[in-house]
Coordinates of C-alpha atoms in Angstrom, one line a residue:
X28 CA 21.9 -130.5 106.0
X29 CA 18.5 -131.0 104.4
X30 CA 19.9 -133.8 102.9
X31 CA 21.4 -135.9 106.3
X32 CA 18.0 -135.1 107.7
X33 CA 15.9 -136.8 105.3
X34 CA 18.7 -139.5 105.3
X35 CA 18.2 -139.7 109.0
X36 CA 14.5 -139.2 109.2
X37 CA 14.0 -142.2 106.8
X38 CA 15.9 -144.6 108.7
X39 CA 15.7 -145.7 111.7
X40 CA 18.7 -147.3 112.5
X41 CA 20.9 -144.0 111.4
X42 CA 18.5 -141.8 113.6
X43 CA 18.7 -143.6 116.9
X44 CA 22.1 -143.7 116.1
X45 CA 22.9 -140.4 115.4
X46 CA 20.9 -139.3 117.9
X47 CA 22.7 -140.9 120.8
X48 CA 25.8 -140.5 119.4
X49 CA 25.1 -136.6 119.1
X50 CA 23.9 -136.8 123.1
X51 CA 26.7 -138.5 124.2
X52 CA 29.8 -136.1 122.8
X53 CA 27.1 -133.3 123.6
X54 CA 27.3 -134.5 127.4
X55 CA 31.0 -135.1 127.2
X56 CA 31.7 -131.7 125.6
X57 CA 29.6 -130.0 128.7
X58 CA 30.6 -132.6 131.6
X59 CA 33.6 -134.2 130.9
X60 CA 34.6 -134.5 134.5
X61 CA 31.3 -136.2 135.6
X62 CA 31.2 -138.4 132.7
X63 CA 34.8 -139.8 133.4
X64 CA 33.8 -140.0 137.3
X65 CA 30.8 -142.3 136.1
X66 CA 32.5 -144.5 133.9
X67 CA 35.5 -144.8 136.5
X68 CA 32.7 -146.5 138.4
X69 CA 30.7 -148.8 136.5
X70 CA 34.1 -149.9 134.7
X71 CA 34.9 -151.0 138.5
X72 CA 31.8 -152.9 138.6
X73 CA 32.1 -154.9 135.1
X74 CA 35.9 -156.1 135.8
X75 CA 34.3 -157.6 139.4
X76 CA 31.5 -159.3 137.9
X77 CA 32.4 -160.2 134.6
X78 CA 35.7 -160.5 134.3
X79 CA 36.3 -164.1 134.0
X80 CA 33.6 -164.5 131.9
X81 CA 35.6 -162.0 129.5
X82 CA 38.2 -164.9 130.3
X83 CA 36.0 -167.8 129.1
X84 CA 34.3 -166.1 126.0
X85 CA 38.2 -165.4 124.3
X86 CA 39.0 -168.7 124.7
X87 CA 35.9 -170.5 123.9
X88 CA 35.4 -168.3 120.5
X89 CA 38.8 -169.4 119.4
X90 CA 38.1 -173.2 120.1
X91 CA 34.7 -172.5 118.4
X92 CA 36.4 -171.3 114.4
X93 CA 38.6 -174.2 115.0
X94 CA 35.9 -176.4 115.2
X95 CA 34.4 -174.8 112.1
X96 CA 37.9 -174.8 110.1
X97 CA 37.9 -178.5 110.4
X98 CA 34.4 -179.2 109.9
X99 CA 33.1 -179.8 106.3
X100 CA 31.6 -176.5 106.8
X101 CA 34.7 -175.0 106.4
X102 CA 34.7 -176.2 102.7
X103 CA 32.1 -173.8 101.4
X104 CA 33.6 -170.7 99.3
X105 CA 31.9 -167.4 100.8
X106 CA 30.5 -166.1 97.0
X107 CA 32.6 -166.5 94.1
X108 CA 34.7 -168.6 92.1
X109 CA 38.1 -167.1 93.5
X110 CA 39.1 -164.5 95.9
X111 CA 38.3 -161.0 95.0
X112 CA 41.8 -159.5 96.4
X113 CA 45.0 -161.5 95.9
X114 CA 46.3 -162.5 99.4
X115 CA 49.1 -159.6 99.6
X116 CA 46.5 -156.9 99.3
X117 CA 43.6 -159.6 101.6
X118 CA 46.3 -159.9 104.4
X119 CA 47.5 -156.0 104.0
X120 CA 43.7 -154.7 104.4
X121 CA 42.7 -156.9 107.0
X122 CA 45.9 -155.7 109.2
X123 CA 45.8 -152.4 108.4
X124 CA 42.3 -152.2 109.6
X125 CA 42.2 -154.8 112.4
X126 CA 45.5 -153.4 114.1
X127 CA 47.4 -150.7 112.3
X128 CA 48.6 -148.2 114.9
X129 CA 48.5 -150.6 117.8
X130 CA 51.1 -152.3 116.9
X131 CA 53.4 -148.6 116.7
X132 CA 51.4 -148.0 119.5
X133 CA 52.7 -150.8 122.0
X134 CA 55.7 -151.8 120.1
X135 CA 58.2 -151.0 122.6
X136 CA 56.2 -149.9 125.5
X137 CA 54.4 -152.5 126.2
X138 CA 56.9 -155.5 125.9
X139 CA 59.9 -153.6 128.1
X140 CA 56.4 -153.0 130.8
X141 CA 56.3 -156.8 130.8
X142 CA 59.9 -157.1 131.4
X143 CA 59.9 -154.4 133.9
X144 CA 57.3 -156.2 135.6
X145 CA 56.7 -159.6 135.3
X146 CA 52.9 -160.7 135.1
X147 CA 54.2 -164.0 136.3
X148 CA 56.9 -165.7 138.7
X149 CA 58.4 -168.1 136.6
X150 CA 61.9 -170.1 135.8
X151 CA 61.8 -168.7 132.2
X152 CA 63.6 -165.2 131.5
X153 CA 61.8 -162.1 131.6
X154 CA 62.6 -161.1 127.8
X155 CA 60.5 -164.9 127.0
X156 CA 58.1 -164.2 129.8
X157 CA 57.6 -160.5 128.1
X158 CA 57.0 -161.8 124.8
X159 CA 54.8 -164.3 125.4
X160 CA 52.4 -161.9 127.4
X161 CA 52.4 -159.8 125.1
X162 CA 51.7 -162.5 122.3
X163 CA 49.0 -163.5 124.7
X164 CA 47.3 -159.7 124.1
X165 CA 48.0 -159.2 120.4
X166 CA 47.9 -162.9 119.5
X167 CA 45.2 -165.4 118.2
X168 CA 42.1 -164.4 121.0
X169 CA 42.1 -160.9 119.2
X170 CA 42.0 -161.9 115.3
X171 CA 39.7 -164.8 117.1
X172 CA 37.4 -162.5 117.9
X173 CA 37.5 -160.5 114.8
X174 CA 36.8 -163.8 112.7
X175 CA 33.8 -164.7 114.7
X176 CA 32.0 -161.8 113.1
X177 CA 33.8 -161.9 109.9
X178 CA 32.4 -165.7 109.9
X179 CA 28.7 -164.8 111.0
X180 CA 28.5 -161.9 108.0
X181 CA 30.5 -163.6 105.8
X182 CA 28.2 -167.0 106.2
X183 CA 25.0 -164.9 105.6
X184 CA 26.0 -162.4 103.3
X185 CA 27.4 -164.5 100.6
X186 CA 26.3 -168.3 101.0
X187 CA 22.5 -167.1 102.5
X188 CA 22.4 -163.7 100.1
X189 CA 21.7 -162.1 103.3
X190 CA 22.6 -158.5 103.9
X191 CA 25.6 -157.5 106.2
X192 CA 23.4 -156.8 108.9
X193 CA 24.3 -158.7 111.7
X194 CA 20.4 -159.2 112.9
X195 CA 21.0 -161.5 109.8
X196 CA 22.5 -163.4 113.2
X197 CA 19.1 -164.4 114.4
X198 CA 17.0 -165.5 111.0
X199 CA 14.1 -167.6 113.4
X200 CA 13.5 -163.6 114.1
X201 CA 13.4 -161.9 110.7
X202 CA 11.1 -159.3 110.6
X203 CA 10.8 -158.7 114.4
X204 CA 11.4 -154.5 115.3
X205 CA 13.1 -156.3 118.8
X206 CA 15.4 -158.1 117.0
X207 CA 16.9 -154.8 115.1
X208 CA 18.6 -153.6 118.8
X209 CA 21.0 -155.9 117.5
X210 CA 22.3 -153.7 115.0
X211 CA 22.1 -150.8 116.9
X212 CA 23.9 -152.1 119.4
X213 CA 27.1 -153.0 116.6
X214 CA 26.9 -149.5 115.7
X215 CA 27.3 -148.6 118.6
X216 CA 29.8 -150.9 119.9
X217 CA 31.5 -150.0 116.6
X218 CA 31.2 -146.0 117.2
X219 CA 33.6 -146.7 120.5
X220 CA 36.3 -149.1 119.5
X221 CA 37.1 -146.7 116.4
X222 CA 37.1 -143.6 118.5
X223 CA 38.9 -145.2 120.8
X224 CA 41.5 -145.8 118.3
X225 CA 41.9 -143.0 116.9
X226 CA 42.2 -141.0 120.0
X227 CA 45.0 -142.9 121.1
X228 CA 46.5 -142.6 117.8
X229 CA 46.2 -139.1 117.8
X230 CA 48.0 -138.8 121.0
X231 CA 50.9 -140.7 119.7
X232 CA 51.2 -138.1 116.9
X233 CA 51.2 -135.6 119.2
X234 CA 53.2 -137.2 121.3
X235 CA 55.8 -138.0 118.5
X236 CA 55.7 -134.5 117.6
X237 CA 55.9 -132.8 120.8
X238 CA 59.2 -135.6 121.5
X239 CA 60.8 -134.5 118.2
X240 CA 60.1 -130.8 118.4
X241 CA 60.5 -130.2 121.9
X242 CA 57.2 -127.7 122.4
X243 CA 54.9 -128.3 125.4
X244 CA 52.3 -130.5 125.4
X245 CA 49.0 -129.1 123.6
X246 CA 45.8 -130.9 122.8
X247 CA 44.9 -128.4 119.9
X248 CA 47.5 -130.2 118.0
X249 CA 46.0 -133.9 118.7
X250 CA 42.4 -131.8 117.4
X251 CA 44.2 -130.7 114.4
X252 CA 45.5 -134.2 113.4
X253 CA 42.3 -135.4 114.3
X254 CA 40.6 -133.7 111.8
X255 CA 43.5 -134.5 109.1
X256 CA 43.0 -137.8 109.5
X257 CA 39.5 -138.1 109.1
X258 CA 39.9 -135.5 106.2
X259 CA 41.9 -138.1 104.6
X260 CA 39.8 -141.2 105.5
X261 CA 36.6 -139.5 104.1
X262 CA 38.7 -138.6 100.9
X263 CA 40.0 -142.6 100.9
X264 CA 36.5 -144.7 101.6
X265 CA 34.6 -142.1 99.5
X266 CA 36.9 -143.5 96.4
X267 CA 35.6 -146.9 97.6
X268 CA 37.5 -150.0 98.9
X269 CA 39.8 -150.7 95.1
X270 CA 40.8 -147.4 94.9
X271 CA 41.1 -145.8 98.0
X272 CA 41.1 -148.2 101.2
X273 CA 43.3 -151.0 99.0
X274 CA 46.0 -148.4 97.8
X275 CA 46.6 -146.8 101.0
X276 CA 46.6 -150.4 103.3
X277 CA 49.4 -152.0 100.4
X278 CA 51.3 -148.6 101.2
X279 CA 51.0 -148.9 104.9
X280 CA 52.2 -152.2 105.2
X281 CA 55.0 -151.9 102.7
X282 CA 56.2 -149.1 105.0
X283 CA 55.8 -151.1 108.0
X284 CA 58.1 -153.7 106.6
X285 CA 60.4 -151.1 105.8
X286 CA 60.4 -150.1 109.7
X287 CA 60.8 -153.7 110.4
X288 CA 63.6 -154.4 108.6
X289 CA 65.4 -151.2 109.5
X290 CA 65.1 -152.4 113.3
X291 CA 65.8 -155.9 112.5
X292 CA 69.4 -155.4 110.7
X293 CA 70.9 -153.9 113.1
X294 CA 69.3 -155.8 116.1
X295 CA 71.0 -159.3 117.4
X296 CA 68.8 -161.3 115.0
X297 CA 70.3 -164.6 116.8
X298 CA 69.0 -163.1 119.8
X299 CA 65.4 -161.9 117.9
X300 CA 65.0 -165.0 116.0
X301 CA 65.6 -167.1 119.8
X302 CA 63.2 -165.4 121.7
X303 CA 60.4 -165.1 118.6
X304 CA 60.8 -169.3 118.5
X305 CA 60.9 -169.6 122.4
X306 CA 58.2 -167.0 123.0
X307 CA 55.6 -168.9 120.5
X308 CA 56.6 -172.0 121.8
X309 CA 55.7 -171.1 125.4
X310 CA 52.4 -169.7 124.5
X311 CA 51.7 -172.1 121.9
X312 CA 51.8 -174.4 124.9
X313 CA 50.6 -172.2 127.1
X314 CA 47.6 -170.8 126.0
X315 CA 44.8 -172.8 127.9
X316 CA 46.0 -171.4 131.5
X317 CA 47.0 -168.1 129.6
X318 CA 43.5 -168.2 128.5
X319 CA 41.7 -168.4 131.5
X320 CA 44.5 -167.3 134.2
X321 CA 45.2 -170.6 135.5
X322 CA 47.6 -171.5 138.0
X323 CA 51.3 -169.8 137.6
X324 CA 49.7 -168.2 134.6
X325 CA 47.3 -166.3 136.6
X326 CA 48.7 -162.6 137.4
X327 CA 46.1 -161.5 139.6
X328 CA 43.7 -159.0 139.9
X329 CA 45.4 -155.4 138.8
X330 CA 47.1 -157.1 135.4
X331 CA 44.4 -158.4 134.4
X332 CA 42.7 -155.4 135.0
X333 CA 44.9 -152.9 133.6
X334 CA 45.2 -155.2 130.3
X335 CA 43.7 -158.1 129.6
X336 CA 40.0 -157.3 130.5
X337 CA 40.7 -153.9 128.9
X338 CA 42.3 -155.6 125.8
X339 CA 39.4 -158.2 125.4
X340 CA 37.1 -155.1 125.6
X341 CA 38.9 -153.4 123.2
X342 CA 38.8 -156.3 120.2
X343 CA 35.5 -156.9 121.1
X344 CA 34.4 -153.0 120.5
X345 CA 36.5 -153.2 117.1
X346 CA 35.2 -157.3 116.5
X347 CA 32.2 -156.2 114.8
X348 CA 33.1 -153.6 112.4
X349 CA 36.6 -155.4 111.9
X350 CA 34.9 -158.4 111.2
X351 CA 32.3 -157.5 108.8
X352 CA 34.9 -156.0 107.1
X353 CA 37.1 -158.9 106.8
X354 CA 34.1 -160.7 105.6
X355 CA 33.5 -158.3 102.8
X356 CA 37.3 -158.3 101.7
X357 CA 37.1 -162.4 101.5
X358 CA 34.5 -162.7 99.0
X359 CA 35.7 -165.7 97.0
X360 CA 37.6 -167.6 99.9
X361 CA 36.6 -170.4 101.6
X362 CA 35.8 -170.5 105.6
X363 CA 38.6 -172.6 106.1
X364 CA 41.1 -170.1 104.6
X365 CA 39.5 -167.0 106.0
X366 CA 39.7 -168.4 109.5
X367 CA 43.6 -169.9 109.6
X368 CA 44.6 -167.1 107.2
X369 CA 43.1 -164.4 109.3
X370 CA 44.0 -166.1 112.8
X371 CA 47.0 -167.5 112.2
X372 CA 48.9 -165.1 109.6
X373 CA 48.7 -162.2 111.6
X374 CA 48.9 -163.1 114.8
X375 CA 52.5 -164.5 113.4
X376 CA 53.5 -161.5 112.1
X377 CA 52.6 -159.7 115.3
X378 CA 54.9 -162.2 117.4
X379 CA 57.6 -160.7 114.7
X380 CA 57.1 -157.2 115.3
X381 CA 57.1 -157.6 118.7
X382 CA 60.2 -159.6 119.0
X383 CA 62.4 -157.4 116.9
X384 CA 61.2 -154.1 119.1
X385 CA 61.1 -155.8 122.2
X386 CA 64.1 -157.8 122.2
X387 CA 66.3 -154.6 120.8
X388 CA 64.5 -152.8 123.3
X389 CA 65.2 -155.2 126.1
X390 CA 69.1 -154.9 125.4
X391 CA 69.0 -151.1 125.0
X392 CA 67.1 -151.2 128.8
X393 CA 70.1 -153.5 130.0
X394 CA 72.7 -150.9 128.3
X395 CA 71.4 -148.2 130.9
X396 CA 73.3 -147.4 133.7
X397 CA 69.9 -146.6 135.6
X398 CA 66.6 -147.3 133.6
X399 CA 64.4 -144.3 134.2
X400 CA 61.4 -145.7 132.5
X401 CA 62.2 -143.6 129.4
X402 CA 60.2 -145.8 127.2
X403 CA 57.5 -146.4 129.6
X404 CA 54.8 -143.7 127.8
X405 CA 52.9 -145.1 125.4
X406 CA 52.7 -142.2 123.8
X407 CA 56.4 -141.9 123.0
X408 CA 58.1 -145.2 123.5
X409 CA 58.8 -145.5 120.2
X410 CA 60.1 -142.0 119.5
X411 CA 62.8 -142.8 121.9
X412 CA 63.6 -146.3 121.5
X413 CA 64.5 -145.3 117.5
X414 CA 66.7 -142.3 118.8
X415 CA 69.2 -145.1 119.2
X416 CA 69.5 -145.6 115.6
X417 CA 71.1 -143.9 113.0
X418 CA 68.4 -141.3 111.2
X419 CA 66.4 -141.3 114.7
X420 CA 64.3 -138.2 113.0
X421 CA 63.8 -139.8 109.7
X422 CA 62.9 -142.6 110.9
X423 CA 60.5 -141.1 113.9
X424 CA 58.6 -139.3 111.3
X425 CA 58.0 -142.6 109.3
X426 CA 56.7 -143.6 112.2
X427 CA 54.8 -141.0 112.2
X428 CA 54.0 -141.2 108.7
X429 CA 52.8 -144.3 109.4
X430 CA 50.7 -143.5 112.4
X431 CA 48.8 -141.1 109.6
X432 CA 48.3 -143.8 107.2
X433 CA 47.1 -146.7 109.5
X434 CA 44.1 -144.5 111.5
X435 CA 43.1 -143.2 108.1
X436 CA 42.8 -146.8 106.9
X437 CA 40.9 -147.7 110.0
X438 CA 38.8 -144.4 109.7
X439 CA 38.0 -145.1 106.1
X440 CA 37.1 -148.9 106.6
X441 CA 35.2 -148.0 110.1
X442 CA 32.9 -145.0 107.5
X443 CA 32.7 -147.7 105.0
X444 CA 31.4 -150.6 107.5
X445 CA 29.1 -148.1 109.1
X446 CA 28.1 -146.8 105.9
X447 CA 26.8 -150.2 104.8
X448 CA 25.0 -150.9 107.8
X449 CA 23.1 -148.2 108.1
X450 CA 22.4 -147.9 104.5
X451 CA 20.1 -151.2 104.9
X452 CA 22.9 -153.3 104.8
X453 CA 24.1 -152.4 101.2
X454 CA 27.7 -153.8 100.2
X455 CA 28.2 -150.2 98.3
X456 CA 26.7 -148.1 100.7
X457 CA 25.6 -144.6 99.3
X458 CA 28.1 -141.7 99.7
X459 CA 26.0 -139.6 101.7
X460 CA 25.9 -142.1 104.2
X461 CA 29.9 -141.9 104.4
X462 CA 29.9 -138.4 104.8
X463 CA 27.3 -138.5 107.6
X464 CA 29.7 -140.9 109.5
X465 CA 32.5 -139.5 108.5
X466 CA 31.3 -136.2 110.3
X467 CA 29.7 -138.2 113.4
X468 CA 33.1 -140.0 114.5
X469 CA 34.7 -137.1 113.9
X470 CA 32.7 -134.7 116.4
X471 CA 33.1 -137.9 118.9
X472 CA 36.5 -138.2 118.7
X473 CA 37.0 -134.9 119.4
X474 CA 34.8 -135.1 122.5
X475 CA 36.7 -138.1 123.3
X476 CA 40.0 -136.0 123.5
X477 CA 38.4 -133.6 125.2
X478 CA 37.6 -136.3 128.0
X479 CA 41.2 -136.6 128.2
X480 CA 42.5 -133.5 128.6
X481 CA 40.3 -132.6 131.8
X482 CA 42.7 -133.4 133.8
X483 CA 46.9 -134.0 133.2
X484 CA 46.1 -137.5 135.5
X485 CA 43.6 -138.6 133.1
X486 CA 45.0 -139.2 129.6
X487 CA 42.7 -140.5 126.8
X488 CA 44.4 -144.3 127.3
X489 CA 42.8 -144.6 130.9
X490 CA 39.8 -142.8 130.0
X491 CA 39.0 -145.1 126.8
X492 CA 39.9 -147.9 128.9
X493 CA 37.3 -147.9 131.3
X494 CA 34.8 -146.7 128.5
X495 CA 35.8 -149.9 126.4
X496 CA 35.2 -152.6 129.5
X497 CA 31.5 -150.9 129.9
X498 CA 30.3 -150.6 126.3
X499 CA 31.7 -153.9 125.0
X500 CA 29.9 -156.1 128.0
X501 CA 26.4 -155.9 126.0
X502 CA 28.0 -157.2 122.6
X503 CA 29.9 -160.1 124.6
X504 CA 26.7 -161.1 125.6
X505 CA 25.9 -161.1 122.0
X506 CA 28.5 -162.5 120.8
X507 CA 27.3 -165.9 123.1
X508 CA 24.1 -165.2 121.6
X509 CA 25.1 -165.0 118.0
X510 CA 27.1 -168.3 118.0
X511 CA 24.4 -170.4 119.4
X512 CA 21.9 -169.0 117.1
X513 CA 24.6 -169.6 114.1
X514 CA 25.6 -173.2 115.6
X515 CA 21.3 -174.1 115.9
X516 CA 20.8 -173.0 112.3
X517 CA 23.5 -175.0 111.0
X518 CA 22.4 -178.1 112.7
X519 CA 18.5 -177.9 111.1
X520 CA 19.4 -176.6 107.8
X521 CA 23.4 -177.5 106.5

């Protein structure tokens, strides 16, 4: 303990961190009621005033790395002769940490919601309408937004010799004490995405586990996983990004695709593989009035509430440490190839994912005598859409399995990105720094479950989800910022 406090006491930027960090689960440990009551308003208040400009700043970033792909800019290799991981293990780590569990998360739930319920009116069928929304939400805006950062560290980091400090952002202030709210404030923003995460992850395990086991809902198992995970993480990033965060992600996506293709051969691939081309089509086509809720496209008020403002929010609260640590895995790549390989790849093999559960899901809805919203829980959507397969429980603890192995990726990638930040911006932060972190999101994830289980009304999705729209509002703000300051610097000294 000696040790974390002279850690702490010699830095700054770790002490204001810790510090309000250590407040805030404090408060929510004693006043969880309150605190969700508070943030039920001022959530309220962000999606009135600032939810088109959440609108304007997805799009607009997206246009903005195009720009940059195509410019001659987009030539320059970010450090190194050649790319430090071969694309498999790039494209594995970079997914792993940017969505993992999400997409087991949503996978079912989410699409047969959009089918359900229409965002739109439209003369297109509710399995493309479906797919397209939700290509929309996991699609090219998200990884756009992860990029941005990855492109503003990766740029100063490697080409500038910079540190990954994102105050490295704003170099006409170098040297100002102001300007280092900047990387509080990433910490920070950081701190709640990865939280968020992982408390919604660990309610899908319990959820999974309470589904397959059939024993009453209890919060002291989500605690329990919690703490497994983070066990795990700490074990992974403290082995370092070769031998711990590398191994795992290559494992988690190889057991993905094995998911995949178990769902896929005995779907109607005809079926899959039409609504996949139709689906991208449509919001290839589709994406400027998608964008900014134009028109037809525009599904009022409560959708965009309930998810695209609180999606936006939510890659914007993981956009930081995400990014930085795409930049750090792209070390040898040029711009061009980080931002259409990071953008585009994924984003493609989400529209995959979602069109083999969806559309297998969509048929197994239209099987139903009388749909009773079975798979309409996020929590265990999954769990029941694979109990109409053969091996339902092997496969549901896969899943599971799974669900392990992608938070302690993003745990072990969020403890190394914090790690380096903190640590002055150091590409191999100190261990000590890891285990401080590793302990901190672990004592505010558990806060952040216990914020959830006030009250059986208010799970830890709604309860994040109002957090998320609040805390990310500063760092879109920033992220305007950060662009101009990166686009101004360009012009007067590429």
């Amino acid at each position: 303990m000696l040790k974390v406090w002279n850690y702490c006491k010699n830095n700054r930027l770790l002490l204001f961190a810790v510090a309000i960090i250590g407040l805030l689960s404090f408060y929510i440990f004693l006043n969880p009621e309150n605190f969700y009551a508070s943030i039920e308003t001022w959530s309220i208040e962000v999606r009135d005033y600032f939810g088109s400009f959440y609108l304007w700043l997805g799009l607009l970033t997206f246009i903005f790395l195009m720009l940059i792909a195509l410019l001659p800019i987009g030539k320059r290799r970010l450090g190194g002769k050649k790319p430090e991981y071969k694309t498999w293990s790039w494209l594995a780590m970079l997914y792993s940490a940017g969505m993992g569990a999400g997409i087991l998360l949503r996978a079912v739930q989410e699409p047969v919601f959009m089918y359900q319920n229409p965002p739109i009116v439209s003369k297109d069928s509710n399995s493309i309408i479906a797919l397209e929304y939700t290509f929309y939400q996991w699609g090219f805006t998200a990884w756009a937004f992860y990029v941005f950062f990855a492109l503003i560290i990766g740029y100063y980091l490697f080409i500038k010799k910079k540190t990954v400090l994102l105050s490295n952002g704003f170099p006409q202030y170098e040297g100002s004490k102001l300007i280092k709210i900047v990387d509080l404030l990433t910490v920070l923003t950081t701190v709640i995405g990865i939280v968020a995460a992982i408390g919604l992850g660990a309610q899908q395990i319990d959820g999974g586990m309470t589904y397959l086991f059939e024993f009453g809902k209890n919060y002291y198992f989500a605690y329990l996983f919690t703490f497994a995970v983070f066990l795990f993480g700490f074990f992974s990033v403290y082995r370092g990004i070769h031998r711990g965060i590398q191994k795992i992600s290559n494992l988690n996506i190889a057991v993905t695709s094995l998911l995949f293709l178990f769902v896929l051969v005995q779907s109607d691939i005809i079926e899959v593989l039409k609504n996949f081309g139709l689906a991208t089509y449509h919001y290839i086509v589709d994406f400027i009035p998608l964008s900014l809720a134009l028109g037809k496209h525009n599904p009022g008020e409560a959708f965009l509430t309930d998810w695209t403002y609180y999606y936006w929010a939510f890659w914007l609260a993981w956009a930081p440490f995400t990014g930085i640590f795409i930049a750090r895995i792209s070390r040898g790549r040029t711009i061009r190839q980080m931002i259409f390989g990071a953008i585009l790849l994924p984003s493609l093999g989400s529209f995959l994912w979602f069109s083999v559960f969806g559309t297998s899901a969509f048929q197994i809805v239209e099987e139903m005598n009388t749909y009773q919203g079975e798979m309409g829980n996020v929590f265990t959507s999954i769990f029941v859409f694979l109990e109409n397969y053969p091996f339902a429980s092997l496969s549901s603890l896969v899943t599971i399995a799974l669900l392990v192995g992608f938070l302690v990726t993003s745990v072990d990638s969020a403890i190394y990105v914090l790690s380096m930040f903190t640590d002055k911006g150091k590409q191999n932060p100190k261990k000590s720094h890891r285990f401080i972190w590793a302990v901190l999101l672990l004592v505010f994830t558990e806060a952040i479950l216990v914020l959830g289980s006030i009250n059986p009304a208010v799970d830890v999705l709604t309860a994040m989800q109002k957090l998320l729209i609040i805390t990310s509002l500063p760092f879109a703000f920033l992220t305007v910022m950060i662009g101009i300051s990166f686009v101004r610097n360009l012009l007067t000294r590429e």
